Amino acid sequence: MSVENGERQLESGVLTDFHEVMDYATYLRLDDVLGAQRPLSSPEHHDELLFIVQHQTTELWLKLIIHELLSARDLMDADRLPVALKRLARVKHIQSTMTEQWSVLATLTPSEYAGFRKILGPSSGFQSYQYRAVEFLLGNKNERMLEVFAPRPAVHEMLTRLLDEPTVYDSFLRLLARRGYAVPETVLQRDVRRAWVENPDLVPVVRRIYENGDTDWDLYEACEDLVDIEDAFQNWRFRHMSTVQRIIGFKTGTGGSSGVPFLRKALELTFFPELYTVRTMIGV
């Protein structure tokens, strides 16, 4: 790069004619992506764009999380744990980005949000089918949630499929069994349509992994990666709750929930309880 008369000179090899070849915007379909932000307030409220971009960006990250978790699950089923762990590591970084995004939405003041909140109608983040897909993949399954998506047949079918399929945790536990760990048969044959609940008989199995980290390091690492993902998910939930409280206080949610109290209850949910229970036992 050189500078002449205050102007940056392009290198001779840089393409500038895209009449017959694909350019950046075409590859990324930026006309579609950047045309999807359509505020409904009239006159258009300045801060509605922030609200839309925040949530659309989150949905894009959720799409990538689903992509990575599905791959991680399949790789575990194929006994390719090291590659699966790479997928989980990427999920952790995505979660960190999603959590930090709340700081942008938190710049929205109560009076600014009130300026366009009514145009949202009953729409709510509770209705995010991708968020529900992530929860299903991690073990928080709830068949009743499918009712919300009945008007969207393709979405309803996708979530039903995930409801019927093993979770990432199921695949990990089945991998443990194939590696010789005494995973209870009740775990291996469980109804995967049900939400995961702690199984005390599984805790000694997890304890063995932590006590044999030198010989089964990949399994040890997998347990910690799953804990990292749960911690990150809880951090995201907390930032969601605190951001909502900062903006609307204790008003009810647009979708009919109690708002902050509803979000606070979500903090009690856990995906991998045995990985936390075992911590009390280690070193005793």
C-alpha positions as a LaTeX table, in Angstrom:
\begin{tabular}{lrrr}
\hline
Residue & $x$ (\AA) & $y$ (\AA) & $z$ (\AA) \\
\hline
Met1 & 0.00 & 0.00 & 0.00 \\
Ser2 & 1.20 & 3.49 & $-0.82$ \\
Val3 & $-0.19$ & 6.97 & $-0.24$ \\
Glu4 & $-0.13$ & 9.67 & $-2.90$ \\
Asn5 & $-1.65$ & 13.12 & $-2.46$ \\
Gly6 & $-3.26$ & 11.94 & 0.74 \\
Glu7 & $-5.08$ & 9.05 & $-0.97$ \\
Arg8 & $-4.50$ & 5.36 & $-0.33$ \\
Gln9 & $-3.43$ & 3.63 & $-3.53$ \\
Leu10 & $-4.83$ & 0.17 & $-4.19$ \\
Glu11 & $-2.43$ & $-2.68$ & $-4.89$ \\
Ser12 & $-2.38$ & $-3.67$ & $-8.55$ \\
Gly13 & $-3.84$ & $-7.12$ & $-7.79$ \\
Val14 & $-6.94$ & $-5.88$ & $-5.98$ \\
Leu15 & $-10.12$ & $-6.56$ & $-7.99$ \\
Thr16 & $-12.41$ & $-3.63$ & $-8.63$ \\
Asp17 & $-14.61$ & $-4.87$ & $-11.48$ \\
Phe18 & $-17.37$ & $-7.22$ & $-10.33$ \\
His19 & $-19.66$ & $-7.16$ & $-13.34$ \\
Glu20 & $-19.00$ & $-10.83$ & $-14.09$ \\
Val21 & $-17.66$ & $-12.26$ & $-10.82$ \\
Met22 & $-19.16$ & $-12.68$ & $-7.37$ \\
Asp23 & $-18.49$ & $-9.93$ & $-4.85$ \\
Tyr24 & $-18.64$ & $-9.75$ & $-1.06$ \\
Ala25 & $-22.23$ & $-8.51$ & $-0.84$ \\
Thr26 & $-23.49$ & $-11.18$ & $-3.21$ \\
Tyr27 & $-21.81$ & $-14.01$ & $-1.33$ \\
Leu28 & $-23.24$ & $-12.83$ & 2.00 \\
Arg29 & $-26.61$ & $-11.88$ & 0.48 \\
Leu30 & $-26.30$ & $-8.54$ & 2.19 \\
Asp31 & $-29.30$ & $-7.09$ & 0.36 \\
Asp32 & $-31.44$ & $-9.70$ & 2.13 \\
Val33 & $-29.67$ & $-9.44$ & 5.47 \\
Leu34 & $-29.53$ & $-5.64$ & 5.66 \\
Gly35 & $-33.02$ & $-5.33$ & 4.25 \\
Ala36 & $-34.49$ & $-7.40$ & 7.09 \\
Gln37 & $-34.48$ & $-4.53$ & 9.61 \\
Arg38 & $-37.90$ & $-2.99$ & 9.12 \\
Pro39 & $-39.08$ & $-0.88$ & 12.07 \\
Leu40 & $-42.86$ & $-0.74$ & 12.46 \\
Ser41 & $-43.14$ & 2.41 & 14.56 \\
Ser42 & $-44.61$ & 5.43 & 12.80 \\
Pro43 & $-43.02$ & 7.85 & 12.80 \\
Glu44 & $-40.02$ & 5.56 & 13.03 \\
His45 & $-38.55$ & 5.58 & 16.53 \\
His46 & $-34.79$ & 6.03 & 16.51 \\
Asp47 & $-34.12$ & 3.15 & 18.94 \\
Glu48 & $-36.29$ & 0.49 & 17.33 \\
Leu49 & $-33.46$ & $-0.36$ & 14.93 \\
Leu50 & $-31.22$ & $-1.17$ & 17.91 \\
Phe51 & $-33.88$ & $-3.51$ & 19.29 \\
Ile52 & $-34.28$ & $-5.31$ & 15.96 \\
Val53 & $-30.55$ & $-5.64$ & 15.27 \\
Gln54 & $-29.93$ & $-6.97$ & 18.80 \\
His55 & $-32.45$ & $-9.75$ & 18.42 \\
Gln56 & $-31.69$ & $-10.62$ & 14.81 \\
Thr57 & $-28.00$ & $-10.90$ & 15.66 \\
Thr58 & $-28.82$ & $-13.18$ & 18.57 \\
Glu59 & $-30.84$ & $-15.39$ & 16.25 \\
Leu60 & $-27.88$ & $-15.66$ & 13.88 \\
Trp61 & $-25.62$ & $-16.74$ & 16.74 \\
Leu62 & $-28.25$ & $-19.24$ & 17.90 \\
Lys63 & $-28.30$ & $-20.67$ & 14.39 \\
Leu64 & $-24.56$ & $-21.25$ & 14.60 \\
Ile65 & $-24.83$ & $-22.77$ & 18.10 \\
Ile66 & $-27.40$ & $-25.27$ & 16.81 \\
His67 & $-25.10$ & $-26.09$ & 13.89 \\
Glu68 & $-22.17$ & $-26.73$ & 16.25 \\
Leu69 & $-24.15$ & $-28.72$ & 18.85 \\
Leu70 & $-25.67$ & $-31.00$ & 16.22 \\
Ser71 & $-22.21$ & $-31.67$ & 14.86 \\
Ala72 & $-20.75$ & $-32.25$ & 18.35 \\
Arg73 & $-23.50$ & $-34.76$ & 19.10 \\
Asp74 & $-22.91$ & $-36.64$ & 15.84 \\
Leu75 & $-19.16$ & $-36.68$ & 16.40 \\
Met76 & $-19.61$ & $-38.13$ & 19.89 \\
Asp77 & $-21.84$ & $-40.82$ & 18.42 \\
Ala78 & $-19.01$ & $-41.61$ & 16.01 \\
Asp79 & $-16.44$ & $-41.70$ & 18.87 \\
Arg80 & $-14.67$ & $-38.65$ & 17.49 \\
Leu81 & $-14.49$ & $-36.83$ & 20.79 \\
Pro82 & $-11.51$ & $-34.52$ & 20.08 \\
Val83 & $-13.31$ & $-32.97$ & 17.10 \\
Ala84 & $-16.54$ & $-32.75$ & 19.12 \\
Leu85 & $-14.67$ & $-30.79$ & 21.78 \\
Lys86 & $-13.56$ & $-28.32$ & 19.12 \\
Arg87 & $-17.23$ & $-27.73$ & 18.34 \\
Leu88 & $-18.05$ & $-27.20$ & 22.00 \\
Ala89 & $-15.16$ & $-24.77$ & 22.36 \\
Arg90 & $-16.63$ & $-22.70$ & 19.54 \\
Val91 & $-20.03$ & $-22.71$ & 21.25 \\
Lys92 & $-18.44$ & $-21.23$ & 24.36 \\
His93 & $-17.03$ & $-18.32$ & 22.37 \\
Ile94 & $-20.38$ & $-17.71$ & 20.70 \\
Gln95 & $-22.06$ & $-17.66$ & 24.11 \\
Ser96 & $-19.55$ & $-15.11$ & 25.36 \\
Thr97 & $-20.34$ & $-12.85$ & 22.41 \\
Met98 & $-24.09$ & $-13.22$ & 22.95 \\
Thr99 & $-23.76$ & $-12.32$ & 26.61 \\
Glu100 & $-21.69$ & $-9.24$ & 25.87 \\
Gln101 & $-24.35$ & $-8.08$ & 23.42 \\
Trp102 & $-26.71$ & $-7.36$ & 26.30 \\
Ser103 & $-24.52$ & $-4.37$ & 27.17 \\
Val104 & $-25.57$ & $-2.80$ & 23.87 \\
Leu105 & $-29.29$ & $-3.30$ & 24.49 \\
Ala106 & $-28.81$ & $-2.02$ & 28.04 \\
Thr107 & $-28.17$ & 1.44 & 26.58 \\
Leu108 & $-31.90$ & 1.52 & 25.79 \\
Thr109 & $-33.60$ & 3.56 & 28.52 \\
Pro110 & $-37.12$ & 2.87 & 29.83 \\
Ser111 & $-38.55$ & 5.96 & 28.12 \\
Glu112 & $-36.85$ & 5.09 & 24.82 \\
Tyr113 & $-38.25$ & 1.55 & 24.84 \\
Ala114 & $-41.68$ & 2.81 & 25.82 \\
Gly115 & $-41.64$ & 4.86 & 22.63 \\
Phe116 & $-42.09$ & 1.76 & 20.47 \\
Arg117 & $-42.86$ & $-1.18$ & 22.80 \\
Lys118 & $-46.56$ & $-1.24$ & 21.95 \\
Ile119 & $-45.90$ & $-2.03$ & 18.30 \\
Leu120 & $-44.33$ & $-5.36$ & 19.34 \\
Gly121 & $-47.80$ & $-6.65$ & 20.22 \\
Pro122 & $-47.60$ & $-10.12$ & 21.81 \\
Ser123 & $-44.28$ & $-11.00$ & 20.17 \\
Ser124 & $-41.63$ & $-12.07$ & 22.66 \\
Gly125 & $-38.24$ & $-13.74$ & 22.85 \\
Phe126 & $-40.05$ & $-16.62$ & 24.55 \\
Gln127 & $-41.25$ & $-17.49$ & 21.05 \\
Ser128 & $-37.72$ & $-17.93$ & 19.68 \\
Tyr129 & $-37.74$ & $-21.42$ & 18.20 \\
Gln130 & $-33.97$ & $-21.45$ & 17.85 \\
Tyr131 & $-33.54$ & $-20.73$ & 21.56 \\
Arg132 & $-35.92$ & $-23.63$ & 22.22 \\
Ala133 & $-33.90$ & $-25.84$ & 19.89 \\
Val134 & $-30.72$ & $-25.09$ & 21.84 \\
Glu135 & $-32.44$ & $-25.93$ & 25.12 \\
Phe136 & $-33.74$ & $-29.20$ & 23.65 \\
Leu137 & $-30.26$ & $-30.12$ & 22.45 \\
Leu138 & $-28.82$ & $-29.46$ & 25.90 \\
Gly139 & $-31.51$ & $-31.38$ & 27.77 \\
Asn140 & $-34.21$ & $-28.93$ & 28.85 \\
Lys141 & $-36.99$ & $-30.61$ & 26.90 \\
Asn142 & $-40.64$ & $-29.71$ & 27.30 \\
Glu143 & $-43.22$ & $-31.11$ & 24.89 \\
Arg144 & $-45.71$ & $-28.41$ & 25.86 \\
Met145 & $-43.46$ & $-25.80$ & 24.28 \\
Leu146 & $-44.34$ & $-27.23$ & 20.87 \\
Glu147 & $-47.83$ & $-25.67$ & 21.17 \\
Val148 & $-46.30$ & $-22.23$ & 20.70 \\
Phe149 & $-45.04$ & $-23.21$ & 17.26 \\
Ala150 & $-48.12$ & $-25.02$ & 15.93 \\
Pro151 & $-48.81$ & $-22.20$ & 13.39 \\
Arg152 & $-45.35$ & $-22.83$ & 11.88 \\
Pro153 & $-45.37$ & $-26.42$ & 10.55 \\
Ala154 & $-41.70$ & $-26.52$ & 9.51 \\
Val155 & $-40.56$ & $-25.18$ & 12.89 \\
His156 & $-42.91$ & $-27.51$ & 14.75 \\
Glu157 & $-41.48$ & $-30.46$ & 12.80 \\
Met158 & $-37.89$ & $-29.43$ & 13.53 \\
Leu159 & $-38.50$ & $-29.09$ & 17.27 \\
Thr160 & $-40.45$ & $-32.36$ & 17.37 \\
Arg161 & $-37.49$ & $-34.08$ & 15.75 \\
Leu162 & $-35.13$ & $-32.65$ & 18.37 \\
Leu163 & $-37.56$ & $-33.69$ & 21.10 \\
Asp164 & $-37.39$ & $-37.27$ & 19.81 \\
Glu165 & $-33.61$ & $-37.32$ & 19.45 \\
Pro166 & $-30.89$ & $-37.76$ & 22.11 \\
Thr167 & $-29.33$ & $-34.65$ & 23.61 \\
Val168 & $-25.65$ & $-33.78$ & 23.50 \\
Tyr169 & $-25.40$ & $-35.10$ & 27.07 \\
Asp170 & $-27.08$ & $-38.37$ & 26.08 \\
Ser171 & $-24.50$ & $-38.85$ & 23.35 \\
Phe172 & $-21.66$ & $-38.12$ & 25.75 \\
Leu173 & $-22.95$ & $-40.62$ & 28.30 \\
Arg174 & $-23.36$ & $-43.29$ & 25.63 \\
Leu175 & $-19.76$ & $-42.62$ & 24.60 \\
Leu176 & $-18.72$ & $-43.16$ & 28.23 \\
Ala177 & $-20.49$ & $-46.51$ & 28.24 \\
Arg178 & $-18.64$ & $-47.56$ & 25.09 \\
Arg179 & $-15.38$ & $-46.53$ & 26.78 \\
Gly180 & $-16.07$ & $-48.94$ & 29.64 \\
Tyr181 & $-17.66$ & $-46.66$ & 32.22 \\
Ala182 & $-20.55$ & $-48.13$ & 34.21 \\
Val183 & $-23.25$ & $-45.78$ & 32.99 \\
Pro184 & $-26.55$ & $-47.06$ & 34.44 \\
Glu185 & $-28.75$ & $-48.88$ & 31.96 \\
Thr186 & $-31.64$ & $-46.66$ & 33.02 \\
Val187 & $-29.66$ & $-43.71$ & 31.65 \\
Leu188 & $-28.80$ & $-45.42$ & 28.38 \\
Gln189 & $-32.42$ & $-46.50$ & 27.82 \\
Arg190 & $-34.14$ & $-43.38$ & 29.11 \\
Asp191 & $-36.99$ & $-41.65$ & 27.31 \\
Val192 & $-35.11$ & $-38.89$ & 25.49 \\
Arg193 & $-38.33$ & $-36.91$ & 25.08 \\
Arg194 & $-38.24$ & $-36.12$ & 28.77 \\
Ala195 & $-36.24$ & $-33.32$ & 30.35 \\
Trp196 & $-33.02$ & $-34.46$ & 31.94 \\
Val197 & $-33.20$ & $-34.85$ & 35.72 \\
Glu198 & $-30.32$ & $-35.73$ & 37.97 \\
Asn199 & $-29.54$ & $-39.42$ & 38.35 \\
Pro200 & $-27.63$ & $-40.11$ & 41.58 \\
Asp201 & $-26.30$ & $-43.40$ & 40.16 \\
Leu202 & $-24.46$ & $-41.44$ & 37.51 \\
Val203 & $-22.48$ & $-39.30$ & 39.95 \\
Pro204 & $-19.94$ & $-42.05$ & 40.83 \\
Val205 & $-19.30$ & $-42.50$ & 37.11 \\
Val206 & $-18.52$ & $-38.82$ & 36.73 \\
Arg207 & $-16.39$ & $-38.92$ & 39.86 \\
Arg208 & $-14.28$ & $-41.67$ & 38.33 \\
Ile209 & $-13.60$ & $-39.44$ & 35.31 \\
Tyr210 & $-12.40$ & $-36.61$ & 37.54 \\
Glu211 & $-10.26$ & $-38.93$ & 39.60 \\
Asn212 & $-8.69$ & $-40.46$ & 36.47 \\
Gly213 & $-8.02$ & $-37.31$ & 34.54 \\
Asp214 & $-4.45$ & $-38.37$ & 33.78 \\
Thr215 & $-5.59$ & $-41.49$ & 31.92 \\
Asp216 & $-8.84$ & $-40.22$ & 30.39 \\
Trp217 & $-7.97$ & $-36.60$ & 29.80 \\
Asp218 & $-10.35$ & $-36.19$ & 26.85 \\
Leu219 & $-13.31$ & $-37.28$ & 28.97 \\
Tyr220 & $-12.16$ & $-35.00$ & 31.78 \\
Glu221 & $-11.93$ & $-32.13$ & 29.31 \\
Ala222 & $-15.36$ & $-32.93$ & 27.90 \\
Cys223 & $-16.92$ & $-32.69$ & 31.37 \\
Glu224 & $-15.32$ & $-29.31$ & 31.92 \\
Asp225 & $-16.40$ & $-28.09$ & 28.48 \\
Leu226 & $-19.99$ & $-29.01$ & 29.28 \\
Val227 & $-19.72$ & $-27.17$ & 32.60 \\
Asp228 & $-18.32$ & $-24.16$ & 30.75 \\
Ile229 & $-21.30$ & $-24.19$ & 28.39 \\
Glu230 & $-23.76$ & $-24.39$ & 31.26 \\
Asp231 & $-22.00$ & $-21.58$ & 33.12 \\
Ala232 & $-22.05$ & $-19.45$ & 29.98 \\
Phe233 & $-25.73$ & $-20.18$ & 29.45 \\
Gln234 & $-26.48$ & $-19.11$ & 33.01 \\
Asn235 & $-24.47$ & $-15.93$ & 32.54 \\
Trp236 & $-26.50$ & $-15.19$ & 29.39 \\
Arg237 & $-29.76$ & $-15.82$ & 31.26 \\
Phe238 & $-28.68$ & $-13.55$ & 34.10 \\
Arg239 & $-27.67$ & $-10.73$ & 31.78 \\
His240 & $-30.99$ & $-11.14$ & 29.96 \\
Met241 & $-32.89$ & $-10.84$ & 33.22 \\
Ser242 & $-30.88$ & $-7.87$ & 34.48 \\
Thr243 & $-31.18$ & $-6.05$ & 31.16 \\
Val244 & $-34.95$ & $-6.56$ & 31.10 \\
Gln245 & $-35.21$ & $-5.31$ & 34.69 \\
Arg246 & $-33.11$ & $-2.28$ & 33.80 \\
Ile247 & $-35.35$ & $-1.38$ & 30.87 \\
Ile248 & $-38.90$ & $-2.29$ & 31.97 \\
Gly249 & $-38.59$ & $-2.90$ & 35.69 \\
Phe250 & $-41.18$ & $-5.41$ & 36.82 \\
Lys251 & $-43.72$ & $-4.94$ & 34.04 \\
Thr252 & $-45.23$ & $-8.06$ & 32.49 \\
Gly253 & $-43.57$ & $-9.32$ & 29.32 \\
Thr254 & $-44.99$ & $-8.59$ & 25.89 \\
Gly255 & $-45.72$ & $-12.30$ & 25.45 \\
Gly256 & $-47.75$ & $-12.49$ & 28.65 \\
Ser257 & $-45.11$ & $-13.74$ & 31.08 \\
Ser258 & $-44.47$ & $-12.15$ & 34.45 \\
Gly259 & $-41.30$ & $-10.61$ & 33.04 \\
Val260 & $-38.35$ & $-10.52$ & 35.43 \\
Pro261 & $-39.78$ & $-13.15$ & 37.85 \\
Phe262 & $-40.26$ & $-15.50$ & 34.89 \\
Leu263 & $-36.67$ & $-14.99$ & 33.75 \\
Arg264 & $-35.39$ & $-15.44$ & 37.30 \\
Lys265 & $-36.98$ & $-18.90$ & 37.49 \\
Ala266 & $-34.97$ & $-19.91$ & 34.44 \\
Leu267 & $-31.81$ & $-19.47$ & 36.50 \\
Glu268 & $-32.85$ & $-22.55$ & 38.48 \\
Leu269 & $-32.66$ & $-24.78$ & 35.41 \\
Thr270 & $-29.63$ & $-26.98$ & 34.92 \\
Phe271 & $-28.49$ & $-29.12$ & 32.01 \\
Phe272 & $-25.78$ & $-31.30$ & 33.54 \\
Pro273 & $-26.54$ & $-31.58$ & 37.29 \\
Glu274 & $-24.21$ & $-34.53$ & 37.92 \\
Leu275 & $-21.24$ & $-32.44$ & 36.79 \\
Tyr276 & $-21.98$ & $-30.03$ & 39.63 \\
Thr277 & $-22.99$ & $-32.56$ & 42.29 \\
Val278 & $-19.71$ & $-34.41$ & 41.85 \\
Arg279 & $-17.77$ & $-31.34$ & 42.95 \\
Thr280 & $-18.98$ & $-31.82$ & 46.52 \\
Met281 & $-17.58$ & $-35.35$ & 46.54 \\
Ile282 & $-14.16$ & $-34.75$ & 45.01 \\
Gly283 & $-11.38$ & $-34.66$ & 47.59 \\
Val284 & $-13.60$ & $-35.98$ & 50.40 \\
\hline
\end{tabular}
